[in-house]
C-alpha cells in the first residue's frame, strides 16, 4: 500500500473505498437516527473503525492505529460509560419540539454538503503526490521527527491541555462531602423520629407475582407502589408498570380457553398467539408489548 | 492714584449696600435707610471726583477704561468685566447717582411708616448698582447684565407692595413685557458676535463700515426692540402705566428719571450702528414720533396723577428716541433732554408723591383741587417742574425740547417736516395735559370728601427730608437747561463721543422757537378754558370716544389681549394638536414599530442551544457562499 | 479512482454530523455527532497529507485527536454534572437563557 500510484488508486483500494465508504455513511446516518444513545454509540464506533481503515489506506499507519486504540477503544468506551450512567435503556423521542428546527437543520446540512462538494469540485486536486517519499523512513519515525522538531511547542501545549482537561473533569464531577456520612444507627433513629417509614422498604415484586428489581410491587388494591423500586431506577424512569399484568393474564386465560374450545373466529383475530399455555412466554410477550407502548409515548 | 480704579467703586458701593441691607436682617431696620442713602451718596461723590478729574483733561483723553477681570475667557469668546467711563457714561453716572441719592433721601420720609423700609432701600441700592453697571459697561454682554439687573430691581420695586394684587400683577406685567425687549437685546448681542466676533463697544462700533447694511439693520432693529421694551415705547409701552403701582419714589427714580431712559442710552451708545443702517434709524424715529403722540394723548385723559405723569414720561422719552433716531443731529439733544427730563420729571413725581402723602394716598386728581394753600413748597417745586416740562422760556425744558424740534426739522425733506410737525404737536399736547394736571391739583376749589370710613384727608406739607430733594430737583429743573445750552457747553462735552452735525434746517431757530411758543400758549389756554374757568366734576364725564379710549391707554391692553394672548392661545392650541398628532404620532409610531419588531425578534432568542446552533451553522454556510461568490467575481 | 473521493466522503460525514448536532436533543448523542464531525475533518487531513506528499496533515489530525480527547473528557463531565442536577441529558432542558 505504500507504493500507491500518485494519480489513481489501485483497484483494491477503490473497491475497499466504495464498500467501506457506504458502510461508513450508513453508520453515520444510524448514529444520528437511532433512538437509543447506546445504539448511536455503537454505530459511531463502527464508522470510526472504518475511518481507521481509511487512514491506513491513505498511508497514515500511526493514525490508523491510534484511531482504533484511542478513539474507538478509549473515547467511545467513555461514551458508553456515560450512557450507562445516564440510563442505557432510555430511548429518546424523535419528535421535534422546536418548530421548524428539523427542516432548518436538514436544509443547513444539505446546503452545507452541497457547498463543500462544490468547493472540493472546484479545487484543482488532481495531482496527488502520495506518501511514498515521506514514509520511506517509516511513518511513525516521520511523524516523530515532525512532532519533536517542527511541532514541539504545539505538542507541549497539547500536553498542558490534557492535564487541564483532566483536572477540569475532576473538578466538574467531584463533589466534596461537607458532612460526615450518617451511620446506619443514625439513619434508623432518624427514621423513627420522622415516623414516616419505620420498617425497611418493601422488596420489589414481593406482593405481585414478579421478581424483578424494576417492577414495582403491587399494593393489596392492585396499584403499584413506587417505594418498592430502587431509587436509581425510579430517577431514571425505568420502572416497569405491571398493573395491567393481571388483566393480561386473564385475557391470556380466556385465549387459552378459546383455543381449547377451538373457536376459529378468535384465532383469526389474534394469529400471533399460540395456545401452548406456557405462562413464561405469555408474560414475556406482554412485557414486550408494554415496552413498545411506553416507548412510543 | 489712578482715577480709573475708582470706576468699579461706583458700582460696588450700592451693590455692597444692597447686599448688606438684603442679607442683614431685622437688626438693620433702624439704620438701613441711612446705610442705603450714604452708599448712594458715596457713589455720587466718587462720580463727582471722577468728573472733576475728567474736566481737567483734554477732550480726547477723557475716556477712562478699567479692566476688572476676565469673565468668560474662552478661545474665540472673550467676555470681560471691564468698565468704560467717557463723557456719555459720566453724564449718566452723575444723573443716576445724583437723582438716586436725592430720591433715597426723599424715601426716608416717604417710606417712614412702612415696616419693610430696609428692604426697600436694599432694592433701591440694587437698582443703582445695576443701572451704573449698565451705563459703565464697556461691552454689550456686561451691559446686558446691568440691563437685566435693572429689570429685576424694577420688578421687585413695582411689586413692593405685593399684598396688593394690582401691584403684583403690574410687576409681572412689567417683567413680561420687558422680557420681549430683552429678547431683542440678546438677539442683537448674538448677531453682533456672529458678525463682528466680539461684543466690546470699541471693536463693534469701529468696524461698522466694513459690514453689510442688512446685518447692521437687523442688529439695529433688535436694539430698537430692546429700547422699546425698557423705555416703554410703542409697541411695548403697556407696562409703564401699571408700573405706577409701585411706591412713588420708585416711579420717580426708575420709571421717570433713569431706568426708562436706558433705551435712549442704548441707541445713542450704538449710534455708529444706526448711522450705518438708515432703515433702522428711520424705524427709531417712527417709534419715537408715534410714542410721543401716544403718551401725550394718554396723559391728557388720565385722572390718576401718577398715570398722567407716566403718560407724560412715555411721551418725553418718545422725544428722546425721536432725537436719537435723527442720527448725529440729535444724539446730543436726546441726552440733554434726558438729563433735564430726569430733573423735572423726578421733581414732578416727587411732588405728586408729596401730594399723595398729604392726601391719604388718594391719586385721583378730581378729588384734589386748591392744594396750593396747603402745601406751598410742593406747589412751588411742582410748578417749576411744570414750567420746565412745557418748555417755558428760560427753564430746562425750553432749551432741550426746543433743540429736538429744531433737529427734527433739520432732518430735511418730507421726513423732517413730518417729524418736526409731530414734535410741535406733541409740545402743544404736553402744555395742555400738564396744565390740566396743575389746575386740577393745585387750583380751583377743594373737592376732597371723607372716605367710606369717614376719614377726611388733612392736606399738609411733607417733612423736610421730602421737600429738600424736591427743592434741589426744582433748582435743577430751572437752571440745568440754561447751563447746558449757553455756549453749547453740553454739546461740546458730549461731542467727542456722539459727534454732532447741525444739519440744514429749512426753518431758522427763531422761527421754530416762535412756533413752539405759539403752540405752548394754545395748549395752556385750551387747558385753562376747560379746567380753570369751569368747576371740575368729581366724577369724570363720559367724554368723547378718543377720551374714553385714552383712559384705557388707547386700548393697548385690549389690543395685546386680542392679538397676543388670544393669538398665542390659538397658536399654542394648534401646536399642541400638531404635537399630539404629528410629533407624538411619529415618536409613538417609531416606538411601537421598534417594540413590535423587537417582540418578533425576541422569539429568535428561545433559549434552545440547538436553535442557536442552526443560526451559527446557517451563518457559516452563508459566509462560505459569500467567499465563493467573491472568488468567482 | 481518484483519492479526492476521500474528501467527498469526509464532506458527507461532516454534513451528517452537523445535521445530527442540530436535530438530536440528547446531549450525549449531540456529542457523538461532534466527534463524527471531528473524524470527518481528520479524514480530510489525512487525504490532504497524501495530496501534498508530506506528513504535516497527519500531525494536525493527531493534534485534533488529542484535543478531541480532552474535549470529550470535559464535555462528558459537564453532561454528568448536568444530569446530576437536572436528571436529564436533554440539551433543550438547559434553556434557562430565554425570557
mmCIF file of C-alpha atoms in Angstrom, chain B residues 488-625:
data_model
loop_
_atom_site.group_PDB
_atom_site.id
_atom_site.type_symbol
_atom_site.label_atom_id
_atom_site.label_comp_id
_atom_site.label_asym_id
_atom_site.label_seq_id
_atom_site.Cartn_x
_atom_site.Cartn_y
_atom_site.Cartn_z
ATOM 1 C CA UNK B 488 -23.294 124.953 23.812
ATOM 2 C CA UNK B 489 -21.477 123.513 26.818
ATOM 3 C CA UNK B 490 -23.248 120.196 26.761
ATOM 4 C CA UNK B 491 -22.731 119.777 23.038
ATOM 5 C CA UNK B 492 -19.009 120.295 23.328
ATOM 6 C CA UNK B 493 -18.888 117.982 26.307
ATOM 7 C CA UNK B 494 -20.553 115.085 24.501
ATOM 8 C CA UNK B 495 -19.283 115.739 21.007
ATOM 9 C CA UNK B 496 -16.166 113.507 21.276
ATOM 10 C CA UNK B 497 -18.421 110.539 21.998
ATOM 11 C CA UNK B 498 -21.539 111.101 19.929
ATOM 12 C CA UNK B 499 -20.274 113.586 17.326
ATOM 13 C CA UNK B 500 -22.545 116.298 16.145
ATOM 14 C CA UNK B 501 -23.989 117.510 12.927
ATOM 15 C CA UNK B 502 -26.003 120.678 12.627
ATOM 16 C CA UNK B 503 -27.989 119.529 9.655
ATOM 17 C CA UNK B 504 -29.696 122.058 7.459
ATOM 18 C CA UNK B 505 -32.923 123.208 8.921
ATOM 19 C CA UNK B 506 -35.421 124.672 6.482
ATOM 20 C CA UNK B 507 -36.580 126.911 9.305
ATOM 21 C CA UNK B 508 -34.464 129.278 11.312
ATOM 22 C CA UNK B 509 -34.018 128.666 15.018
ATOM 23 C CA UNK B 510 -36.043 131.744 15.788
ATOM 24 C CA UNK B 511 -38.966 130.548 13.693
ATOM 25 C CA UNK B 512 -39.010 127.203 15.478
ATOM 26 C CA UNK B 513 -38.841 128.872 18.882
ATOM 27 C CA UNK B 514 -41.654 131.186 17.885
ATOM 28 C CA UNK B 515 -43.772 128.294 16.696
ATOM 29 C CA UNK B 516 -43.100 126.420 19.902
ATOM 30 C CA UNK B 517 -44.189 129.414 21.918
ATOM 31 C CA UNK B 518 -47.389 129.690 19.921
ATOM 32 C CA UNK B 519 -48.339 126.020 20.425
ATOM 33 C CA UNK B 520 -47.413 126.332 24.081
ATOM 34 C CA UNK B 521 -49.805 129.218 24.569
ATOM 35 C CA UNK B 522 -52.507 127.420 22.621
ATOM 36 C CA UNK B 523 -52.157 124.286 24.738
ATOM 37 C CA UNK B 524 -52.157 126.169 28.053
ATOM 38 C CA UNK B 525 -55.113 128.308 27.044
ATOM 39 C CA UNK B 526 -57.118 125.322 25.929
ATOM 40 C CA UNK B 527 -56.499 123.589 29.229
ATOM 41 C CA UNK B 528 -57.371 126.728 31.166
ATOM 42 C CA UNK B 529 -60.645 127.072 29.302
ATOM 43 C CA UNK B 530 -61.525 123.515 30.059
ATOM 44 C CA UNK B 531 -60.354 123.104 33.628
ATOM 45 C CA UNK B 532 -59.516 126.545 35.011
ATOM 46 C CA UNK B 533 -62.646 128.535 34.219
ATOM 47 C CA UNK B 534 -65.268 125.918 34.890
ATOM 48 C CA UNK B 535 -65.660 123.865 38.045
ATOM 49 C CA UNK B 536 -64.314 120.375 37.630
ATOM 50 C CA UNK B 537 -66.767 117.494 38.193
ATOM 51 C CA UNK B 538 -65.578 114.992 40.802
ATOM 52 C CA UNK B 539 -66.839 112.115 38.702
ATOM 53 C CA UNK B 540 -65.292 112.106 35.277
ATOM 54 C CA UNK B 541 -67.733 112.859 32.438
ATOM 55 C CA UNK B 542 -68.194 110.204 29.829
ATOM 56 C CA UNK B 543 -66.153 112.108 27.314
ATOM 57 C CA UNK B 544 -65.583 111.597 23.627
ATOM 58 C CA UNK B 545 -64.617 108.338 22.018
ATOM 59 C CA UNK B 546 -60.959 109.354 21.985
ATOM 60 C CA UNK B 547 -61.055 110.324 25.675
ATOM 61 C CA UNK B 548 -62.566 107.012 26.634
ATOM 62 C CA UNK B 549 -60.014 105.162 24.583
ATOM 63 C CA UNK B 550 -57.210 107.232 26.062
ATOM 64 C CA UNK B 551 -58.441 106.481 29.565
ATOM 65 C CA UNK B 552 -57.926 102.866 28.731
ATOM 66 C CA UNK B 553 -54.426 103.612 27.463
ATOM 67 C CA UNK B 554 -55.677 103.779 23.882
ATOM 68 C CA UNK B 555 -56.855 100.171 24.168
ATOM 69 C CA UNK B 556 -53.321 98.890 24.388
ATOM 70 C CA UNK B 557 -54.267 96.088 26.760
ATOM 71 C CA UNK B 558 -57.257 95.072 24.669
ATOM 72 C CA UNK B 559 -55.020 95.032 21.630
ATOM 73 C CA UNK B 560 -52.452 92.909 23.429
ATOM 74 C CA UNK B 561 -55.165 90.623 24.671
ATOM 75 C CA UNK B 562 -56.785 90.097 21.314
ATOM 76 C CA UNK B 563 -53.648 89.862 19.234
ATOM 77 C CA UNK B 564 -51.064 88.378 21.557
ATOM 78 C CA UNK B 565 -52.968 86.488 24.240
ATOM 79 C CA UNK B 566 -55.747 85.098 22.034
ATOM 80 C CA UNK B 567 -53.400 84.630 19.122
ATOM 81 C CA UNK B 568 -50.928 82.922 21.402
ATOM 82 C CA UNK B 569 -53.638 80.673 22.751
ATOM 83 C CA UNK B 570 -54.701 79.674 19.265
ATOM 84 C CA UNK B 571 -51.133 79.144 18.204
ATOM 85 C CA UNK B 572 -50.487 77.067 21.283
ATOM 86 C CA UNK B 573 -53.594 75.019 20.725
ATOM 87 C CA UNK B 574 -52.678 74.267 17.146
ATOM 88 C CA UNK B 575 -49.112 73.491 18.171
ATOM 89 C CA UNK B 576 -50.396 71.161 20.855
ATOM 90 C CA UNK B 577 -52.562 69.499 18.239
ATOM 91 C CA UNK B 578 -49.598 69.124 15.906
ATOM 92 C CA UNK B 579 -47.532 67.861 18.803
ATOM 93 C CA UNK B 580 -50.128 65.302 19.789
ATOM 94 C CA UNK B 581 -50.853 64.003 16.326
ATOM 95 C CA UNK B 582 -47.750 64.524 14.255
ATOM 96 C CA UNK B 583 -44.803 64.598 16.643
ATOM 97 C CA UNK B 584 -46.222 62.139 19.139
ATOM 98 C CA UNK B 585 -47.507 60.057 16.268
ATOM 99 C CA UNK B 586 -44.058 59.780 14.775
ATOM 100 C CA UNK B 587 -42.438 59.172 18.145
ATOM 101 C CA UNK B 588 -45.024 56.675 19.338
ATOM 102 C CA UNK B 589 -45.155 55.057 15.926
ATOM 103 C CA UNK B 590 -41.407 54.603 15.944
ATOM 104 C CA UNK B 591 -41.543 53.235 19.448
ATOM 105 C CA UNK B 592 -44.417 50.914 18.604
ATOM 106 C CA UNK B 593 -42.755 49.631 15.453
ATOM 107 C CA UNK B 594 -39.462 49.093 17.262
ATOM 108 C CA UNK B 595 -41.370 47.380 20.053
ATOM 109 C CA UNK B 596 -43.254 45.188 17.617
ATOM 110 C CA UNK B 597 -40.117 44.309 15.720
ATOM 111 C CA UNK B 598 -38.351 43.530 18.987
ATOM 112 C CA UNK B 599 -41.255 41.357 20.063
ATOM 113 C CA UNK B 600 -40.857 39.346 16.886
ATOM 114 C CA UNK B 601 -37.066 39.279 17.059
ATOM 115 C CA UNK B 602 -37.277 38.233 20.682
ATOM 116 C CA UNK B 603 -38.717 34.932 19.611
ATOM 117 C CA UNK B 604 -35.395 34.131 17.974
ATOM 118 C CA UNK B 605 -33.968 34.007 21.463
ATOM 119 C CA UNK B 606 -35.845 30.931 22.576
ATOM 120 C CA UNK B 607 -33.155 29.588 24.874
ATOM 121 C CA UNK B 608 -32.653 26.396 22.900
ATOM 122 C CA UNK B 609 -28.991 25.812 22.205
ATOM 123 C CA UNK B 610 -29.938 23.862 19.091
ATOM 124 C CA UNK B 611 -31.730 26.856 17.615
ATOM 125 C CA UNK B 612 -28.660 28.936 18.132
ATOM 126 C CA UNK B 613 -26.571 26.195 16.585
ATOM 127 C CA UNK B 614 -28.758 26.313 13.471
ATOM 128 C CA UNK B 615 -28.195 30.050 13.268
ATOM 129 C CA UNK B 616 -24.463 29.574 13.615
ATOM 130 C CA UNK B 617 -24.349 26.829 11.077
ATOM 131 C CA UNK B 618 -26.525 28.746 8.641
ATOM 132 C CA UNK B 619 -24.296 31.763 9.148
ATOM 133 C CA UNK B 620 -21.222 29.724 8.408
ATOM 134 C CA UNK B 621 -22.866 28.424 5.236
ATOM 135 C CA UNK B 622 -23.727 31.988 4.184
ATOM 136 C CA UNK B 623 -20.136 33.039 4.838
ATOM 137 C CA UNK B 624 -18.836 30.244 2.656
ATOM 138 C CA UNK B 625 -21.277 31.172 -0.091
#
